[in-house]
Short mmCIF file of C-alpha atoms in Angstrom, two decimals:
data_model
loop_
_atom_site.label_atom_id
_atom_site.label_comp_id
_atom_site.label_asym_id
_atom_site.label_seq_id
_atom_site.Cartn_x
_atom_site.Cartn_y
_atom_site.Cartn_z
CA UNK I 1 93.69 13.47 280.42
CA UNK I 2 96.90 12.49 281.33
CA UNK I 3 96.04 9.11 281.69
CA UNK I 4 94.64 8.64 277.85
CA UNK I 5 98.03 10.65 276.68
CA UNK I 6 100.18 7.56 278.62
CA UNK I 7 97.71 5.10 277.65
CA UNK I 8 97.75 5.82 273.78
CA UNK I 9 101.23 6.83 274.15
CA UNK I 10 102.83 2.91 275.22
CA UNK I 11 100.19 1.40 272.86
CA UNK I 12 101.60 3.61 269.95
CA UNK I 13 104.89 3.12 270.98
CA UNK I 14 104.54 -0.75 271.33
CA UNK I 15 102.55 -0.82 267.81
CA UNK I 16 105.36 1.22 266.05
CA UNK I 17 108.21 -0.91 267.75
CA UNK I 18 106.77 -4.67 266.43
CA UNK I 19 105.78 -3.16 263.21
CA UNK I 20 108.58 -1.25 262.07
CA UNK I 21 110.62 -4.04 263.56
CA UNK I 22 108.82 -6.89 261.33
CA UNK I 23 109.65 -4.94 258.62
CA UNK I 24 113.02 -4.60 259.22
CA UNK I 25 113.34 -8.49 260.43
CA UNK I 26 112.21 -8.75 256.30
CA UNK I 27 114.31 -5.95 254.63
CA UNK I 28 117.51 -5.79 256.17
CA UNK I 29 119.74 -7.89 254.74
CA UNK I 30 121.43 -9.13 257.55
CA UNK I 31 118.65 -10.22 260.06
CA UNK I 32 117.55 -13.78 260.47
CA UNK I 33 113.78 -12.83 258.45
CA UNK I 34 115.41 -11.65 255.66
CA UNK I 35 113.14 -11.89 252.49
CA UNK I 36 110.18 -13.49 254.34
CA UNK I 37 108.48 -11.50 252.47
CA UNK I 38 104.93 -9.42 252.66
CA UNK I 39 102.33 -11.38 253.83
CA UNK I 40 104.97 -11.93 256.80
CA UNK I 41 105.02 -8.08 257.10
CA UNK I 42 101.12 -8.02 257.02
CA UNK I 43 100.64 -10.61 260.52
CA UNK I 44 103.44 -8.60 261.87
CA UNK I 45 101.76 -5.62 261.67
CA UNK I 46 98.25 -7.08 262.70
CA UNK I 47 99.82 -8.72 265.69
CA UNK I 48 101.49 -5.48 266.43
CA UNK I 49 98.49 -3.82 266.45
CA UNK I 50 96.57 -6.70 268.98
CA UNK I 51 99.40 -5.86 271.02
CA UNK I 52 98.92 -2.30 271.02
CA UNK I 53 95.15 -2.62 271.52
CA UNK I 54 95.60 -4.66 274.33
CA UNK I 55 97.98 -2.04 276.50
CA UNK I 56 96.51 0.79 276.10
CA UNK I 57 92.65 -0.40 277.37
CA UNK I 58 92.04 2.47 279.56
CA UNK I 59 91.68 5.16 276.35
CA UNK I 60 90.17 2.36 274.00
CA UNK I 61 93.20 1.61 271.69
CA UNK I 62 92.79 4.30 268.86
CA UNK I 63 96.15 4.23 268.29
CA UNK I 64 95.40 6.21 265.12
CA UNK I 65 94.53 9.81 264.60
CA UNK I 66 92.07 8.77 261.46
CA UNK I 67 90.28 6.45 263.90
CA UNK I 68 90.42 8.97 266.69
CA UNK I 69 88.75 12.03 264.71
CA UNK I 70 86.41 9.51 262.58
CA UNK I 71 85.13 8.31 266.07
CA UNK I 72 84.60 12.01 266.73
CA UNK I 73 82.85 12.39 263.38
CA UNK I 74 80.56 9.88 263.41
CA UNK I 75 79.64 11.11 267.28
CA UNK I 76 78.83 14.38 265.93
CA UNK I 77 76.86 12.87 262.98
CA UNK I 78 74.98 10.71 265.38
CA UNK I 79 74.04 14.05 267.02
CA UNK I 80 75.69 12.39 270.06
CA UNK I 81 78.06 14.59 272.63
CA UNK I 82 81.50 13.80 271.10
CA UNK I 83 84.90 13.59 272.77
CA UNK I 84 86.09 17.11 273.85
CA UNK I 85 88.84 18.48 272.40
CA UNK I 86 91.49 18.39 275.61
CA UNK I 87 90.77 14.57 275.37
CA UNK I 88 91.38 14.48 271.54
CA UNK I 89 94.33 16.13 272.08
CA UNK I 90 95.72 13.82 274.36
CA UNK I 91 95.09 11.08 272.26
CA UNK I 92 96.67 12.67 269.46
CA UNK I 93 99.86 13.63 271.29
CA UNK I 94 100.09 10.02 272.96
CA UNK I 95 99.69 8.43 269.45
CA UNK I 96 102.25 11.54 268.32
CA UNK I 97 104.68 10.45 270.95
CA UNK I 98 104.63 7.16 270.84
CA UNK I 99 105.05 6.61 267.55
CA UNK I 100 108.40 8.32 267.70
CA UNK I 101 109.65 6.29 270.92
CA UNK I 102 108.87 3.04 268.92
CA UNK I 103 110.36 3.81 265.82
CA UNK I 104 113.78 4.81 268.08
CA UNK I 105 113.40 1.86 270.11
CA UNK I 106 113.65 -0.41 266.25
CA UNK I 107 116.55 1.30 265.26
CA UNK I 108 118.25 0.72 268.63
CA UNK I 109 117.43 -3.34 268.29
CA UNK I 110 118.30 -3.12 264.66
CA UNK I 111 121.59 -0.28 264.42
CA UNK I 112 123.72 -3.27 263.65
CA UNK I 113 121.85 -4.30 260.67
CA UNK I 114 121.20 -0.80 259.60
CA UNK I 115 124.70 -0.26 259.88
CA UNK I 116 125.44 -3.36 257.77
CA UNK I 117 122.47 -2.38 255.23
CA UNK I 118 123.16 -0.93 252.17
CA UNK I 119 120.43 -0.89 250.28
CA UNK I 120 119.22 2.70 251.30
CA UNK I 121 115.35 1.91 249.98
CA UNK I 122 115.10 -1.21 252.46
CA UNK I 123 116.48 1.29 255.35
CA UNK I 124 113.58 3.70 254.53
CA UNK I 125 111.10 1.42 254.27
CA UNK I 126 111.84 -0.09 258.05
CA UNK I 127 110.16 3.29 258.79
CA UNK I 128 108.12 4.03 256.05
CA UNK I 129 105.67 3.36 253.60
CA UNK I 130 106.30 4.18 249.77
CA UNK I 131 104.61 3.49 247.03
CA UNK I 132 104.88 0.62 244.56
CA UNK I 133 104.06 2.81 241.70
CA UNK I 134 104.29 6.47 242.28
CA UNK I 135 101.02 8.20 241.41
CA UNK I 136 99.82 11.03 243.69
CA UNK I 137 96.76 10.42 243.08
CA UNK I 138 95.90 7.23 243.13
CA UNK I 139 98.36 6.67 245.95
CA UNK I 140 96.19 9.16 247.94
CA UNK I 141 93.00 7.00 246.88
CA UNK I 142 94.31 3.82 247.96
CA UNK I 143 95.26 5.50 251.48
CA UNK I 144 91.84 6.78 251.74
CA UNK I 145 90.04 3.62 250.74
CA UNK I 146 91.65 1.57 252.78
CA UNK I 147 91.37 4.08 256.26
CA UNK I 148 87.57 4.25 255.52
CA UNK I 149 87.61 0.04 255.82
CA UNK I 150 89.90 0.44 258.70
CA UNK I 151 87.16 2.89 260.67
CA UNK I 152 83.91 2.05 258.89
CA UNK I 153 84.68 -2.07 260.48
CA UNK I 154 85.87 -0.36 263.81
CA UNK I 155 82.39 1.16 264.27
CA UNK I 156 80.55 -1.44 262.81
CA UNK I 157 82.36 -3.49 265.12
CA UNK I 158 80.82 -1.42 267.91
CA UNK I 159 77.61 -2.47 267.11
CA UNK I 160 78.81 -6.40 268.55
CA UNK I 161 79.77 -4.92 271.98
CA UNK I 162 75.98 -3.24 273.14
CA UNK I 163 73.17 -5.60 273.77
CA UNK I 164 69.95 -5.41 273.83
CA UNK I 165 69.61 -2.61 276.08
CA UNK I 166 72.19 -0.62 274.76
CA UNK I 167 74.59 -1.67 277.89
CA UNK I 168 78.40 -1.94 276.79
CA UNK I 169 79.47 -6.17 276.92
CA UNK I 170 82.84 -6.11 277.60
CA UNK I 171 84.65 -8.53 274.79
CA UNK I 172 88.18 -8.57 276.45
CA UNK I 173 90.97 -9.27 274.05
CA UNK I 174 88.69 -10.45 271.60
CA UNK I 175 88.31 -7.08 270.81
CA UNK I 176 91.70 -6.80 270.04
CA UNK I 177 91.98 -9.89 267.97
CA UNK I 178 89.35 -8.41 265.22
CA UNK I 179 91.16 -5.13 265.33
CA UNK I 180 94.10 -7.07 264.18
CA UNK I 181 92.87 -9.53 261.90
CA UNK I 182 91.15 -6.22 260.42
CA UNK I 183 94.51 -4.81 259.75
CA UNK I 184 95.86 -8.53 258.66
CA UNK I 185 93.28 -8.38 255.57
CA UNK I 186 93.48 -4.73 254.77
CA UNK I 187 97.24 -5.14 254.21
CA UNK I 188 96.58 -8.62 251.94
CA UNK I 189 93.50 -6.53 250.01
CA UNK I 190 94.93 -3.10 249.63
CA UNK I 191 98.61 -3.20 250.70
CA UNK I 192 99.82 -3.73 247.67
CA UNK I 193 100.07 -0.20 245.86
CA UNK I 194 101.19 2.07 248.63
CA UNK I 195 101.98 -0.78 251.59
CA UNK I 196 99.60 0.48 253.77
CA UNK I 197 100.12 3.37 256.08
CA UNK I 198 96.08 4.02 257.45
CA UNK I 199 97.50 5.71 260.20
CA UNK I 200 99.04 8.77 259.68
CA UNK I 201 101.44 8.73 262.55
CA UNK I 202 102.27 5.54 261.90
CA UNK I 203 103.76 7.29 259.05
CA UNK I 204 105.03 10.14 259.82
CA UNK I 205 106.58 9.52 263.22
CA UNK I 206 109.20 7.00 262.26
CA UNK I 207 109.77 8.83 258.70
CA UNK I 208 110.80 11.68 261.25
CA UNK I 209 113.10 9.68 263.02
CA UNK I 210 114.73 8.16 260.14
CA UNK I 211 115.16 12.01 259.18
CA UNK I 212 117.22 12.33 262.54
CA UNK I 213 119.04 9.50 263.42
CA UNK I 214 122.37 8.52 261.99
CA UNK I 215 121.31 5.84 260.02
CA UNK I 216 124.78 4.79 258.36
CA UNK I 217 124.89 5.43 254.81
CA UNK I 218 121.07 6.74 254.94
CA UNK I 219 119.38 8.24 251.93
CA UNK I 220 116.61 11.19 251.83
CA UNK I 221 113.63 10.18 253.84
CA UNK I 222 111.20 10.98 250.68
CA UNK I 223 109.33 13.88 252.05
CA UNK I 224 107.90 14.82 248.94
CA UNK I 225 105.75 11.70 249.31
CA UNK I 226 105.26 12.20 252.97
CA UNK I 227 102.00 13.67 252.85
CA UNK I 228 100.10 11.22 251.48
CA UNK I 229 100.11 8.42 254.19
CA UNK I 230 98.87 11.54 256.78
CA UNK I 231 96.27 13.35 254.63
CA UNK I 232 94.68 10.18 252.83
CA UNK I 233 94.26 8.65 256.45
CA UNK I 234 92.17 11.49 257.36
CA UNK I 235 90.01 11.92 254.80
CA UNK I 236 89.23 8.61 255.36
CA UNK I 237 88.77 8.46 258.24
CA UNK I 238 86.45 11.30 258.27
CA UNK I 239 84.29 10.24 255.56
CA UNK I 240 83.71 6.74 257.43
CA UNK I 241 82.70 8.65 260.55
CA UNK I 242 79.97 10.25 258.49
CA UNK I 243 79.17 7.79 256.33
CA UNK I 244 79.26 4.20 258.52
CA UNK I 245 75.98 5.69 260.55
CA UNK I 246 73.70 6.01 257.88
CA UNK I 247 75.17 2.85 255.96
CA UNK I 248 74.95 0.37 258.69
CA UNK I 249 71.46 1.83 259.74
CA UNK I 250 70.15 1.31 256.26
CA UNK I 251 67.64 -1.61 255.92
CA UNK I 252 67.99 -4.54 254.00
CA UNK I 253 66.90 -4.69 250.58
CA UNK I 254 64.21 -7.63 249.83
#
């Protein structure tokens, strides 16, 4: 088990560090990205996520507690043996744990710009997401639409690495490359309203850590929003676990 928590753990932590850190290459006023603007943010974060991927092989790159339990999900509504819960665990706590060491490891390349920054909205959003109009509800919608893409393509996905005789092919990092260009598109389709979160530690890790580190000049880490980018992740996540079986099984029409 231990070796899923460390594996999901550096991915997380590697994921978190590039992402956050594109983000604050864009929004910090003093760095040399300043104002590249969001379709700069959305490679970042796809890239950041290849890179992830790629590290943390040996638990399969979740990286993401909605992709985690849909995987579970859609094991269960398979009627197949799904992951046991110690192993869930693990993954959640490395993706838990992670998360926070990146999100540390962005302020500590960035503190001089942070401490330069004083725009306290373009500190927050180095670490997270907000929305571009605030709506509860159809914040939470866009969350969950765009986590159900995220996992119903990751297990549709899964369906180009069996052959024939239902033996696993091994893609290598090409595996990783459509993970990321999946997360490349998702940001230029349905970024827009809430910028994105689909990963609820993603989220909530580095919102945490902007809570707790001294951030010069820092404003309120928006906690009132918080929830969103965790629970609409999940409930997407969920219903493309149950849902992506009986979808991708379905025949074509004529």
């Amino acid at each position: 088990m231990f070796a899923f928590f460390l594996s999901e753990a550096v991915g997380s932590m590697l994921l978190i560090l590039l992402g956050c850190g594109v983000v604050a290459n864009t929004a910090l006023a003093k760095s040399k990205g300043h104002g590249t603007g969001f379709l700069f943010v959305n490679w970042g974060w796809g890239l950041a996520v290849f890179v992830g991927v790629l590290v943390s092989a040996k638990s399969g790159g979740h990286l993401n507690p909605a992709v985690t339990i849909g995987l579970v999900i859609n094991d269960i509504a398979q009627g197949k043996t799904p992951m046991d819960a110690s192993t869930v665990m693990a993954y959640l706590g490395g993706q838990f744990v992670g998360s926070l060491l990146g999100a540390f490891l962005c302020w500590v390349a960035y503190k001089q710009h942070f401490d330069e920054e004083t725009d306290q909205a373009a500190q927050l959003g180095v670490f997270a997401t907000g929305p571009a109009i605030r709506n509860p509800l159809f914040n939470l919608l866009t969350e969950i639409i765009a986590t159900f893409v995220l996992v119903f393509v990751v297990i549709a996905a899964g369906l180009y690495t069996t052959n024939a005789k239902g033996d696993a092919v091994n893609l290598g990092w090409l595996g990783a490359l459509g993970v990321a260009l999946l997360i490349v598109v998702i940001g230029t389709g349905l970024g827009g309203p809430t910028g994105y979160a689909i990963n609820p530690t993603r989220d909530l890790c580095p919102r945490i850590m902007h809570a707790i580190l001294p951030i010069k000049g820092k404003g309120g880490s928006d906690w009132g929003y918080a929830w969103i980018p965790v629970v609409g992740p999940l409930i997407g996540g969920v219903l493309a676990g149950l849902l992506a079986t009986p979808l991708l099984a379905a025949p074509l029409l004529p």
